[in-house]
Amino acid sequence: MKKEKLIASFQVDHTKILPGIYVSRRDKIDGAFITTFDIRMKRPNVEPAIHPNAMHTIEHIVATYLRNSKFADKVVYWGPMGCLTGFYFIVHTTHEIMPKEIESLIRAAYRHQATYKGDVPGSTAVNCGNYLLHDLNMAKFEAKAFLEREWRFDYPKAKRVKTDHGVFFDA
C-alpha cells in the first residue's frame, strides 16, 4: 500500500500554536490566489476546545458578517475546524494576501459577534441542519476572549526527525 503524504496542516507543530491568524494553505488557480487562513482562537491540546454549540453560533454570525462586508466578493468559505479550536477562512484574491491584511476584518467580525443581539441568522429548521445546536451567550463569551488575546501571525513549524522507524515530530 502506498504511504499517504502528510498534508500541510498536519505538518504544523500544534503544541506551539498560539491564538492568531495564520496562512494554512495558498493555491494559485488561473492567476488568482486561493488562501486558506487558520483563525486560531485557542491553544490546541492546552486549552479547552470551544463548545460545539458556541462554534456553530460563531460560524453562523461571522459567516453572515463576512458575506455582507466590503470583502464579500472575496469570501469563499468560513467554517469550524474539527478540533474546535478555531475556524478556516478561505478567500479568493488577485494577489497573495497575508494575515495582517485581514486582521482588521477578522477583529471587526469578532467584535460584531461579541456584541450580537437578536436571533442567530439561519438558525431555523428550514435554514440549518442542526438548528438547535446554538449558544449565543457562549459564542459572545468566546469572541470577547479571542479579541482580548495577543494574536500571532506566523505558524511554528514542526521539526521532523527521520529514523529507521519513521518520521517523528518534535514536541
PDB file of N, CA, C and O in Angstrom, residues 65-140:
ATOM      1  N   TYR A  65     -21.649  37.972   8.701  1.00  0.00           N
ATOM      2  CA  TYR A  65     -20.938  39.255   8.730  1.00  0.00           C
ATOM      3  C   TYR A  65     -19.960  39.354   7.546  1.00  0.00           C
ATOM      4  O   TYR A  65     -19.958  40.360   6.819  1.00  0.00           O
ATOM      5  N   LEU A  66     -19.139  38.329   7.346  1.00  0.00           N
ATOM      6  CA  LEU A  66     -18.125  38.365   6.283  1.00  0.00           C
ATOM      7  C   LEU A  66     -18.764  38.469   4.904  1.00  0.00           C
ATOM      8  O   LEU A  66     -18.280  39.203   4.043  1.00  0.00           O
ATOM      9  N   ARG A  67     -19.844  37.744   4.699  1.00  0.00           N
ATOM     10  CA  ARG A  67     -20.505  37.742   3.383  1.00  0.00           C
ATOM     11  C   ARG A  67     -21.338  38.997   3.132  1.00  0.00           C
ATOM     12  O   ARG A  67     -21.870  39.178   2.043  1.00  0.00           O
ATOM     13  N   ASN A  68     -21.421  39.859   4.133  1.00  0.00           N
ATOM     14  CA  ASN A  68     -22.080  41.152   3.978  1.00  0.00           C
ATOM     15  C   ASN A  68     -21.096  42.308   4.123  1.00  0.00           C
ATOM     16  O   ASN A  68     -21.505  43.467   4.128  1.00  0.00           O
ATOM     17  N   SER A  69     -19.818  41.999   4.221  1.00  0.00           N
ATOM     18  CA  SER A  69     -18.789  43.028   4.393  1.00  0.00           C
ATOM     19  C   SER A  69     -18.304  43.532   3.032  1.00  0.00           C
ATOM     20  O   SER A  69     -18.693  43.007   1.988  1.00  0.00           O
ATOM     21  N   LYS A  70     -17.428  44.529   3.062  1.00  0.00           N
ATOM     22  CA  LYS A  70     -16.804  45.021   1.829  1.00  0.00           C
ATOM     23  C   LYS A  70     -15.952  43.943   1.172  1.00  0.00           C
ATOM     24  O   LYS A  70     -15.623  44.039   0.002  1.00  0.00           O
ATOM     25  N   PHE A  71     -15.611  42.916   1.931  1.00  0.00           N
ATOM     26  CA  PHE A  71     -14.762  41.815   1.468  1.00  0.00           C
ATOM     27  C   PHE A  71     -15.599  40.670   0.886  1.00  0.00           C
ATOM     28  O   PHE A  71     -15.072  39.650   0.480  1.00  0.00           O
ATOM     29  N   ALA A  72     -16.918  40.824   0.830  1.00  0.00           N
ATOM     30  CA  ALA A  72     -17.847  39.744   0.486  1.00  0.00           C
ATOM     31  C   ALA A  72     -17.517  39.022  -0.820  1.00  0.00           C
ATOM     32  O   ALA A  72     -17.630  37.795  -0.894  1.00  0.00           O
ATOM     33  N   ASP A  73     -17.107  39.753  -1.846  1.00  0.00           N
ATOM     34  CA  ASP A  73     -16.833  39.125  -3.144  1.00  0.00           C
ATOM     35  C   ASP A  73     -15.565  38.275  -3.135  1.00  0.00           C
ATOM     36  O   ASP A  73     -15.305  37.542  -4.081  1.00  0.00           O
ATOM     37  N   LYS A  74     -14.792  38.327  -2.059  1.00  0.00           N
ATOM     38  CA  LYS A  74     -13.568  37.533  -1.941  1.00  0.00           C
ATOM     39  C   LYS A  74     -13.748  36.310  -1.044  1.00  0.00           C
ATOM     40  O   LYS A  74     -12.905  35.429  -1.014  1.00  0.00           O
ATOM     41  N   VAL A  75     -14.850  36.255  -0.306  1.00  0.00           N
ATOM     42  CA  VAL A  75     -15.088  35.155   0.627  1.00  0.00           C
ATOM     43  C   VAL A  75     -15.506  33.902  -0.130  1.00  0.00           C
ATOM     44  O   VAL A  75     -16.471  33.908  -0.890  1.00  0.00           O
ATOM     45  N   VAL A  76     -14.764  32.812   0.099  1.00  0.00           N
ATOM     46  CA  VAL A  76     -15.117  31.519  -0.462  1.00  0.00           C
ATOM     47  C   VAL A  76     -15.771  30.659   0.618  1.00  0.00           C
ATOM     48  O   VAL A  76     -16.773  29.998   0.373  1.00  0.00           O
ATOM     49  N   TYR A  77     -15.218  30.701   1.834  1.00  0.00           N
ATOM     50  CA  TYR A  77     -15.700  29.804   2.880  1.00  0.00           C
ATOM     51  C   TYR A  77     -15.299  30.314   4.254  1.00  0.00           C
ATOM     52  O   TYR A  77     -14.198  30.853   4.434  1.00  0.00           O
ATOM     53  N   TRP A  78     -16.162  30.109   5.230  1.00  0.00           N
ATOM     54  CA  TRP A  78     -15.886  30.325   6.656  1.00  0.00           C
ATOM     55  C   TRP A  78     -16.493  29.137   7.382  1.00  0.00           C
ATOM     56  O   TRP A  78     -17.693  28.897   7.285  1.00  0.00           O
ATOM     57  N   GLY A  79     -15.673  28.367   8.105  1.00  0.00           N
ATOM     58  CA  GLY A  79     -16.221  27.223   8.816  1.00  0.00           C
ATOM     59  C   GLY A  79     -15.310  26.728   9.917  1.00  0.00           C
ATOM     60  O   GLY A  79     -14.112  27.029   9.953  1.00  0.00           O
ATOM     61  N   PRO A  80     -15.874  25.935  10.831  1.00  0.00           N
ATOM     62  CA  PRO A  80     -15.138  25.483  12.012  1.00  0.00           C
ATOM     63  C   PRO A  80     -14.133  24.379  11.712  1.00  0.00           C
ATOM     64  O   PRO A  80     -14.315  23.579  10.802  1.00  0.00           O
ATOM     65  N   MET A  81     -13.072  24.363  12.506  1.00  0.00           N
ATOM     66  CA  MET A  81     -12.106  23.269  12.471  1.00  0.00           C
ATOM     67  C   MET A  81     -12.705  22.095  13.241  1.00  0.00           C
ATOM     68  O   MET A  81     -13.382  22.292  14.244  1.00  0.00           O
ATOM     69  N   GLY A  82     -12.401  20.913  12.809  1.00  0.00           N
ATOM     70  CA  GLY A  82     -12.887  19.725  13.501  1.00  0.00           C
ATOM     71  C   GLY A  82     -12.400  19.632  14.935  1.00  0.00           C
ATOM     72  O   GLY A  82     -13.076  19.082  15.805  1.00  0.00           O
ATOM     73  N   CYS A  83     -11.238  20.196  15.229  1.00  0.00           N
ATOM     74  CA  CYS A  83     -10.675  20.151  16.587  1.00  0.00           C
ATOM     75  C   CYS A  83     -11.321  21.167  17.520  1.00  0.00           C
ATOM     76  O   CYS A  83     -11.040  21.188  18.716  1.00  0.00           O
ATOM     77  N   LEU A  84     -12.178  22.033  16.992  1.00  0.00           N
ATOM     78  CA  LEU A  84     -12.922  23.030  17.757  1.00  0.00           C
ATOM     79  C   LEU A  84     -12.025  24.043  18.465  1.00  0.00           C
ATOM     80  O   LEU A  84     -12.340  24.536  19.545  1.00  0.00           O
ATOM     81  N   THR A  85     -10.916  24.396  17.814  1.00  0.00           N
ATOM     82  CA  THR A  85     -10.032  25.425  18.371  1.00  0.00           C
ATOM     83  C   THR A  85      -9.997  26.680  17.503  1.00  0.00           C
ATOM     84  O   THR A  85      -9.302  27.636  17.829  1.00  0.00           O
ATOM     85  N   GLY A  86     -10.739  26.688  16.411  1.00  0.00           N
ATOM     86  CA  GLY A  86     -10.758  27.847  15.535  1.00  0.00           C
ATOM     87  C   GLY A  86     -11.537  27.585  14.259  1.00  0.00           C
ATOM     88  O   GLY A  86     -12.289  26.610  14.166  1.00  0.00           O
ATOM     89  N   PHE A  87     -11.293  28.463  13.286  1.00  0.00           N
ATOM     90  CA  PHE A  87     -12.036  28.422  12.026  1.00  0.00           C
ATOM     91  C   PHE A  87     -11.094  28.502  10.831  1.00  0.00           C
ATOM     92  O   PHE A  87      -9.991  29.028  10.942  1.00  0.00           O
ATOM     93  N   TYR A  88     -11.569  28.001   9.699  1.00  0.00           N
ATOM     94  CA  TYR A  88     -10.887  28.207   8.432  1.00  0.00           C
ATOM     95  C   TYR A  88     -11.630  29.305   7.677  1.00  0.00           C
ATOM     96  O   TYR A  88     -12.863  29.313   7.621  1.00  0.00           O
ATOM     97  N   PHE A  89     -10.866  30.216   7.108  1.00  0.00           N
ATOM     98  CA  PHE A  89     -11.410  31.310   6.304  1.00  0.00           C
ATOM     99  C   PHE A  89     -10.699  31.247   4.968  1.00  0.00           C
ATOM    100  O   PHE A  89      -9.477  31.403   4.900  1.00  0.00           O
ATOM    101  N   ILE A  90     -11.438  30.983   3.902  1.00  0.00           N
ATOM    102  CA  ILE A  90     -10.855  30.843   2.562  1.00  0.00           C
ATOM    103  C   ILE A  90     -11.283  32.033   1.722  1.00  0.00           C
ATOM    104  O   ILE A  90     -12.477  32.356   1.649  1.00  0.00           O
ATOM    105  N   VAL A  91     -10.284  32.687   1.098  1.00  0.00           N
ATOM    106  CA  VAL A  91     -10.550  33.863   0.282  1.00  0.00           C
ATOM    107  C   VAL A  91      -9.942  33.700  -1.112  1.00  0.00           C
ATOM    108  O   VAL A  91      -8.971  32.976  -1.311  1.00  0.00           O
ATOM    109  N   HIS A  92     -10.537  34.397  -2.062  1.00  0.00           N
ATOM    110  CA  HIS A  92     -10.124  34.408  -3.461  1.00  0.00           C
ATOM    111  C   HIS A  92      -9.686  35.832  -3.785  1.00  0.00           C
ATOM    112  O   HIS A  92     -10.496  36.764  -3.694  1.00  0.00           O
ATOM    113  N   THR A  93      -8.409  36.017  -4.107  1.00  0.00           N
ATOM    114  CA  THR A  93      -7.892  37.362  -4.357  1.00  0.00           C
ATOM    115  C   THR A  93      -7.001  37.375  -5.599  1.00  0.00           C
ATOM    116  O   THR A  93      -6.620  36.328  -6.112  1.00  0.00           O
ATOM    117  N   THR A  94      -6.646  38.571  -6.045  1.00  0.00           N
ATOM    118  CA  THR A  94      -5.765  38.716  -7.207  1.00  0.00           C
ATOM    119  C   THR A  94      -4.296  38.802  -6.803  1.00  0.00           C
ATOM    120  O   THR A  94      -3.428  38.806  -7.661  1.00  0.00           O
ATOM    121  N   HIS A  95      -4.037  38.905  -5.504  1.00  0.00           N
ATOM    122  CA  HIS A  95      -2.654  38.968  -5.019  1.00  0.00           C
ATOM    123  C   HIS A  95      -2.517  38.078  -3.783  1.00  0.00           C
ATOM    124  O   HIS A  95      -3.510  37.662  -3.197  1.00  0.00           O
ATOM    125  N   GLU A  96      -1.289  37.787  -3.417  1.00  0.00           N
ATOM    126  CA  GLU A  96      -1.052  36.982  -2.219  1.00  0.00           C
ATOM    127  C   GLU A  96      -1.400  37.823  -1.000  1.00  0.00           C
ATOM    128  O   GLU A  96      -0.735  38.791  -0.702  1.00  0.00           O
ATOM    129  N   ILE A  97      -2.443  37.438  -0.328  1.00  0.00           N
ATOM    130  CA  ILE A  97      -2.905  38.192   0.838  1.00  0.00           C
ATOM    131  C   ILE A  97      -2.297  37.576   2.102  1.00  0.00           C
ATOM    132  O   ILE A  97      -2.174  36.369   2.219  1.00  0.00           O
ATOM    133  N   MET A  98      -1.907  38.427   3.015  1.00  0.00           N
ATOM    134  CA  MET A  98      -1.237  37.994   4.231  1.00  0.00           C
ATOM    135  C   MET A  98      -2.160  38.173   5.436  1.00  0.00           C
ATOM    136  O   MET A  98      -3.101  38.971   5.394  1.00  0.00           O
ATOM    137  N   PRO A  99      -1.883  37.450   6.538  1.00  0.00           N
ATOM    138  CA  PRO A  99      -2.744  37.546   7.720  1.00  0.00           C
ATOM    139  C   PRO A  99      -2.965  38.971   8.225  1.00  0.00           C
ATOM    140  O   PRO A  99      -4.090  39.326   8.597  1.00  0.00           O
ATOM    141  N   LYS A 100      -1.934  39.794   8.230  1.00  0.00           N
ATOM    142  CA  LYS A 100      -2.078  41.171   8.723  1.00  0.00           C
ATOM    143  C   LYS A 100      -3.064  41.971   7.864  1.00  0.00           C
ATOM    144  O   LYS A 100      -3.690  42.901   8.353  1.00  0.00           O
ATOM    145  N   GLU A 101      -3.196  41.593   6.581  1.00  0.00           N
ATOM    146  CA  GLU A 101      -4.110  42.310   5.683  1.00  0.00           C
ATOM    147  C   GLU A 101      -5.579  42.055   6.020  1.00  0.00           C
ATOM    148  O   GLU A 101      -6.434  42.868   5.672  1.00  0.00           O
ATOM    149  N   ILE A 102      -5.870  40.938   6.656  1.00  0.00           N
ATOM    150  CA  ILE A 102      -7.265  40.658   7.006  1.00  0.00           C
ATOM    151  C   ILE A 102      -7.518  40.793   8.511  1.00  0.00           C
ATOM    152  O   ILE A 102      -8.632  40.566   8.967  1.00  0.00           O
ATOM    153  N   GLU A 103      -6.500  41.179   9.268  1.00  0.00           N
ATOM    154  CA  GLU A 103      -6.654  41.292  10.718  1.00  0.00           C
ATOM    155  C   GLU A 103      -7.809  42.217  11.090  1.00  0.00           C
ATOM    156  O   GLU A 103      -8.649  41.869  11.938  1.00  0.00           O
ATOM    157  N   SER A 104      -7.901  43.394  10.480  1.00  0.00           N
ATOM    158  CA  SER A 104      -8.965  44.332  10.860  1.00  0.00           C
ATOM    159  C   SER A 104     -10.340  43.764  10.516  1.00  0.00           C
ATOM    160  O   SER A 104     -11.304  43.972  11.265  1.00  0.00           O
ATOM    161  N   LEU A 105     -10.463  43.037   9.417  1.00  0.00           N
ATOM    162  CA  LEU A 105     -11.730  42.401   9.044  1.00  0.00           C
ATOM    163  C   LEU A 105     -12.127  41.348  10.082  1.00  0.00           C
ATOM    164  O   LEU A 105     -13.278  41.315  10.525  1.00  0.00           O
ATOM    165  N   ILE A 106     -11.184  40.518  10.478  1.00  0.00           N
ATOM    166  CA  ILE A 106     -11.474  39.468  11.449  1.00  0.00           C
ATOM    167  C   ILE A 106     -11.797  40.079  12.817  1.00  0.00           C
ATOM    168  O   ILE A 106     -12.742  39.661  13.489  1.00  0.00           O
ATOM    169  N   ARG A 107     -11.044  41.090  13.219  1.00  0.00           N
ATOM    170  CA  ARG A 107     -11.354  41.756  14.500  1.00  0.00           C
ATOM    171  C   ARG A 107     -12.762  42.368  14.469  1.00  0.00           C
ATOM    172  O   ARG A 107     -13.519  42.262  15.430  1.00  0.00           O
ATOM    173  N   ALA A 108     -13.124  42.997  13.351  1.00  0.00           N
ATOM    174  CA  ALA A 108     -14.457  43.586  13.226  1.00  0.00           C
ATOM    175  C   ALA A 108     -15.538  42.500  13.286  1.00  0.00           C
ATOM    176  O   ALA A 108     -16.582  42.690  13.927  1.00  0.00           O
ATOM    177  N   ALA A 109     -15.295  41.376  12.640  1.00  0.00           N
ATOM    178  CA  ALA A 109     -16.262  40.267  12.657  1.00  0.00           C
ATOM    179  C   ALA A 109     -16.451  39.733  14.071  1.00  0.00           C
ATOM    180  O   ALA A 109     -17.584  39.456  14.500  1.00  0.00           O
ATOM    181  N   TYR A 110     -15.355  39.621  14.814  1.00  0.00           N
ATOM    182  CA  TYR A 110     -15.453  39.120  16.190  1.00  0.00           C
ATOM    183  C   TYR A 110     -16.043  40.164  17.140  1.00  0.00           C
ATOM    184  O   TYR A 110     -16.737  39.792  18.091  1.00  0.00           O
ATOM    185  N   ARG A 111     -15.812  41.440  16.890  1.00  0.00           N
ATOM    186  CA  ARG A 111     -16.485  42.480  17.691  1.00  0.00           C
ATOM    187  C   ARG A 111     -17.996  42.411  17.447  1.00  0.00           C
ATOM    188  O   ARG A 111     -18.799  42.532  18.373  1.00  0.00           O
ATOM    189  N   HIS A 112     -18.369  42.197  16.182  1.00  0.00           N
ATOM    190  CA  HIS A 112     -19.781  42.038  15.834  1.00  0.00           C
ATOM    191  C   HIS A 112     -20.364  40.838  16.581  1.00  0.00           C
ATOM    192  O   HIS A 112     -21.447  40.930  17.160  1.00  0.00           O
ATOM    193  N   GLN A 113     -19.626  39.724  16.571  1.00  0.00           N
ATOM    194  CA  GLN A 113     -20.067  38.515  17.266  1.00  0.00           C
ATOM    195  C   GLN A 113     -20.199  38.769  18.768  1.00  0.00           C
ATOM    196  O   GLN A 113     -21.172  38.374  19.399  1.00  0.00           O
ATOM    197  N   ALA A 114     -19.217  39.441  19.356  1.00  0.00           N
ATOM    198  CA  ALA A 114     -19.181  39.667  20.805  1.00  0.00           C
ATOM    199  C   ALA A 114     -20.333  40.531  21.302  1.00  0.00           C
ATOM    200  O   ALA A 114     -20.716  40.436  22.470  1.00  0.00           O
ATOM    201  N   THR A 115     -20.881  41.357  20.429  1.00  0.00           N
ATOM    202  CA  THR A 115     -21.957  42.269  20.840  1.00  0.00           C
ATOM    203  C   THR A 115     -23.290  41.953  20.161  1.00  0.00           C
ATOM    204  O   THR A 115     -24.229  42.741  20.238  1.00  0.00           O
ATOM    205  N   TYR A 116     -23.367  40.813  19.503  1.00  0.00           N
ATOM    206  CA  TYR A 116     -24.535  40.469  18.703  1.00  0.00           C
ATOM    207  C   TYR A 116     -25.801  40.390  19.551  1.00  0.00           C
ATOM    208  O   TYR A 116     -25.812  39.803  20.621  1.00  0.00           O
ATOM    209  N   LYS A 117     -26.871  40.985  19.025  1.00  0.00           N
ATOM    210  CA  LYS A 117     -28.186  40.924  19.665  1.00  0.00           C
ATOM    211  C   LYS A 117     -29.175  40.410  18.625  1.00  0.00           C
ATOM    212  O   LYS A 117     -29.072  40.712  17.458  1.00  0.00           O
ATOM    213  N   GLY A 118     -30.111  39.645  19.083  1.00  0.00           N
ATOM    214  CA  GLY A 118     -31.138  39.156  18.171  1.00  0.00           C
ATOM    215  C   GLY A 118     -30.998  37.671  17.911  1.00  0.00           C
ATOM    216  O   GLY A 118     -30.223  36.974  18.571  1.00  0.00           O
ATOM    217  N   ASP A 119     -31.761  37.200  16.939  1.00  0.00           N
ATOM    218  CA  ASP A 119     -31.736  35.782  16.588  1.00  0.00           C
ATOM    219  C   ASP A 119     -30.489  35.469  15.772  1.00  0.00           C
ATOM    220  O   ASP A 119     -30.043  36.271  14.944  1.00  0.00           O
ATOM    221  N   VAL A 120     -29.958  34.288  15.982  1.00  0.00           N
ATOM    222  CA  VAL A 120     -28.807  33.828  15.199  1.00  0.00           C
ATOM    223  C   VAL A 120     -29.288  33.634  13.761  1.00  0.00           C
ATOM    224  O   VAL A 120     -30.278  32.932  13.526  1.00  0.00           O
ATOM    225  N   PRO A 121     -28.609  34.262  12.781  1.00  0.00           N
ATOM    226  CA  PRO A 121     -29.049  34.119  11.391  1.00  0.00           C
ATOM    227  C   PRO A 121     -29.017  32.664  10.929  1.00  0.00           C
ATOM    228  O   PRO A 121     -28.087  31.935  11.247  1.00  0.00           O
ATOM    229  N   GLY A 122     -30.047  32.275  10.212  1.00  0.00           N
ATOM    230  CA  GLY A 122     -30.085  30.929   9.646  1.00  0.00           C
ATOM    231  C   GLY A 122     -30.254  29.830  10.678  1.00  0.00           C
ATOM    232  O   GLY A 122     -29.855  28.698  10.441  1.00  0.00           O
ATOM    233  N   SER A 123     -30.864  30.141  11.826  1.00  0.00           N
ATOM    234  CA  SER A 123     -30.968  29.132  12.882  1.00  0.00           C
ATOM    235  C   SER A 123     -32.382  28.579  13.033  1.00  0.00           C
ATOM    236  O   SER A 123     -32.887  28.395  14.134  1.00  0.00           O
ATOM    237  N   THR A 124     -33.007  28.306  11.897  1.00  0.00           N
ATOM    238  CA  THR A 124     -34.313  27.643  11.908  1.00  0.00           C
ATOM    239  C   THR A 124     -34.161  26.268  11.266  1.00  0.00           C
ATOM    240  O   THR A 124     -33.174  25.997  10.566  1.00  0.00           O
ATOM    241  N   ALA A 125     -35.131  25.425  11.472  1.00  0.00           N
ATOM    242  CA  ALA A 125     -35.094  24.078  10.893  1.00  0.00           C
ATOM    243  C   ALA A 125     -35.030  24.128   9.372  1.00  0.00           C
ATOM    244  O   ALA A 125     -34.436  23.254   8.737  1.00  0.00           O
ATOM    245  N   VAL A 126     -35.607  25.154   8.781  1.00  0.00           N
ATOM    246  CA  VAL A 126     -35.598  25.298   7.326  1.00  0.00           C
ATOM    247  C   VAL A 126     -34.202  25.677   6.823  1.00  0.00           C
ATOM    248  O   VAL A 126     -33.766  25.216   5.769  1.00  0.00           O
ATOM    249  N   ASN A 127     -33.465  26.499   7.589  1.00  0.00           N
ATOM    250  CA  ASN A 127     -32.176  27.042   7.146  1.00  0.00           C
ATOM    251  C   ASN A 127     -30.956  26.270   7.604  1.00  0.00           C
ATOM    252  O   ASN A 127     -29.857  26.512   7.095  1.00  0.00           O
ATOM    253  N   CYS A 128     -31.074  25.397   8.598  1.00  0.00           N
ATOM    254  CA  CYS A 128     -29.905  24.808   9.237  1.00  0.00           C
ATOM    255  C   CYS A 128     -30.128  23.326   9.521  1.00  0.00           C
ATOM    256  O   CYS A 128     -31.207  22.928   9.953  1.00  0.00           O
ATOM    257  N   GLY A 129     -29.098  22.545   9.320  1.00  0.00           N
ATOM    258  CA  GLY A 129     -29.172  21.099   9.541  1.00  0.00           C
ATOM    259  C   GLY A 129     -29.188  20.675  10.992  1.00  0.00           C
ATOM    260  O   GLY A 129     -29.479  19.521  11.302  1.00  0.00           O
ATOM    261  N   ASN A 130     -28.837  21.572  11.901  1.00  0.00           N
ATOM    262  CA  ASN A 130     -28.883  21.260  13.330  1.00  0.00           C
ATOM    263  C   ASN A 130     -29.207  22.545  14.081  1.00  0.00           C
ATOM    264  O   ASN A 130     -28.410  23.047  14.866  1.00  0.00           O
ATOM    265  N   TYR A 131     -30.395  23.080  13.819  1.00  0.00           N
ATOM    266  CA  TYR A 131     -30.770  24.415  14.286  1.00  0.00           C
ATOM    267  C   TYR A 131     -30.843  24.561  15.802  1.00  0.00           C
ATOM    268  O   TYR A 131     -30.812  25.670  16.317  1.00  0.00           O
ATOM    269  N   LEU A 132     -30.911  23.463  16.534  1.00  0.00           N
ATOM    270  CA  LEU A 132     -30.962  23.545  17.999  1.00  0.00           C
ATOM    271  C   LEU A 132     -29.564  23.617  18.620  1.00  0.00           C
ATOM    272  O   LEU A 132     -29.440  23.865  19.815  1.00  0.00           O
ATOM    273  N   LEU A 133     -28.522  23.417  17.829  1.00  0.00           N
ATOM    274  CA  LEU A 133     -27.139  23.392  18.318  1.00  0.00           C
ATOM    275  C   LEU A 133     -26.552  24.807  18.289  1.00  0.00           C
ATOM    276  O   LEU A 133     -25.663  25.117  17.494  1.00  0.00           O
ATOM    277  N   HIS A 134     -27.067  25.696  19.131  1.00  0.00           N
ATOM    278  CA  HIS A 134     -26.582  27.073  19.195  1.00  0.00           C
ATOM    279  C   HIS A 134     -26.517  27.537  20.640  1.00  0.00           C
ATOM    280  O   HIS A 134     -27.308  27.096  21.479  1.00  0.00           O
ATOM    281  N   ASP A 135     -25.569  28.437  20.914  1.00  0.00           N
ATOM    282  CA  ASP A 135     -25.452  29.066  22.230  1.00  0.00           C
ATOM    283  C   ASP A 135     -24.870  30.460  22.025  1.00  0.00           C
ATOM    284  O   ASP A 135     -23.647  30.632  21.962  1.00  0.00           O
ATOM    285  N   LEU A 136     -25.759  31.444  21.890  1.00  0.00           N
ATOM    286  CA  LEU A 136     -25.331  32.813  21.616  1.00  0.00           C
ATOM    287  C   LEU A 136     -24.494  33.385  22.755  1.00  0.00           C
ATOM    288  O   LEU A 136     -23.474  34.025  22.505  1.00  0.00           O
ATOM    289  N   ASN A 137     -24.881  33.158  23.999  1.00  0.00           N
ATOM    290  CA  ASN A 137     -24.123  33.724  25.113  1.00  0.00           C
ATOM    291  C   ASN A 137     -22.696  33.173  25.168  1.00  0.00           C
ATOM    292  O   ASN A 137     -21.749  33.929  25.378  1.00  0.00           O
ATOM    293  N   MET A 138     -22.542  31.868  24.971  1.00  0.00           N
ATOM    294  CA  MET A 138     -21.195  31.292  24.991  1.00  0.00           C
ATOM    295  C   MET A 138     -20.397  31.748  23.767  1.00  0.00           C
ATOM    296  O   MET A 138     -19.195  31.999  23.859  1.00  0.00           O
ATOM    297  N   ALA A 139     -21.040  31.913  22.634  1.00  0.00           N
ATOM    298  CA  ALA A 139     -20.358  32.410  21.431  1.00  0.00           C
ATOM    299  C   ALA A 139     -19.854  33.830  21.663  1.00  0.00           C
ATOM    300  O   ALA A 139     -18.741  34.182  21.259  1.00  0.00           O
ATOM    301  N   LYS A 140     -20.653  34.648  22.312  1.00  0.00           N
ATOM    302  CA  LYS A 140     -20.240  36.017  22.627  1.00  0.00           C
ATOM    303  C   LYS A 140     -19.050  36.000  23.592  1.00  0.00           C
ATOM    304  O   LYS A 140     -18.090  36.751  23.418  1.00  0.00           O
TER     305      LYS A 140
END
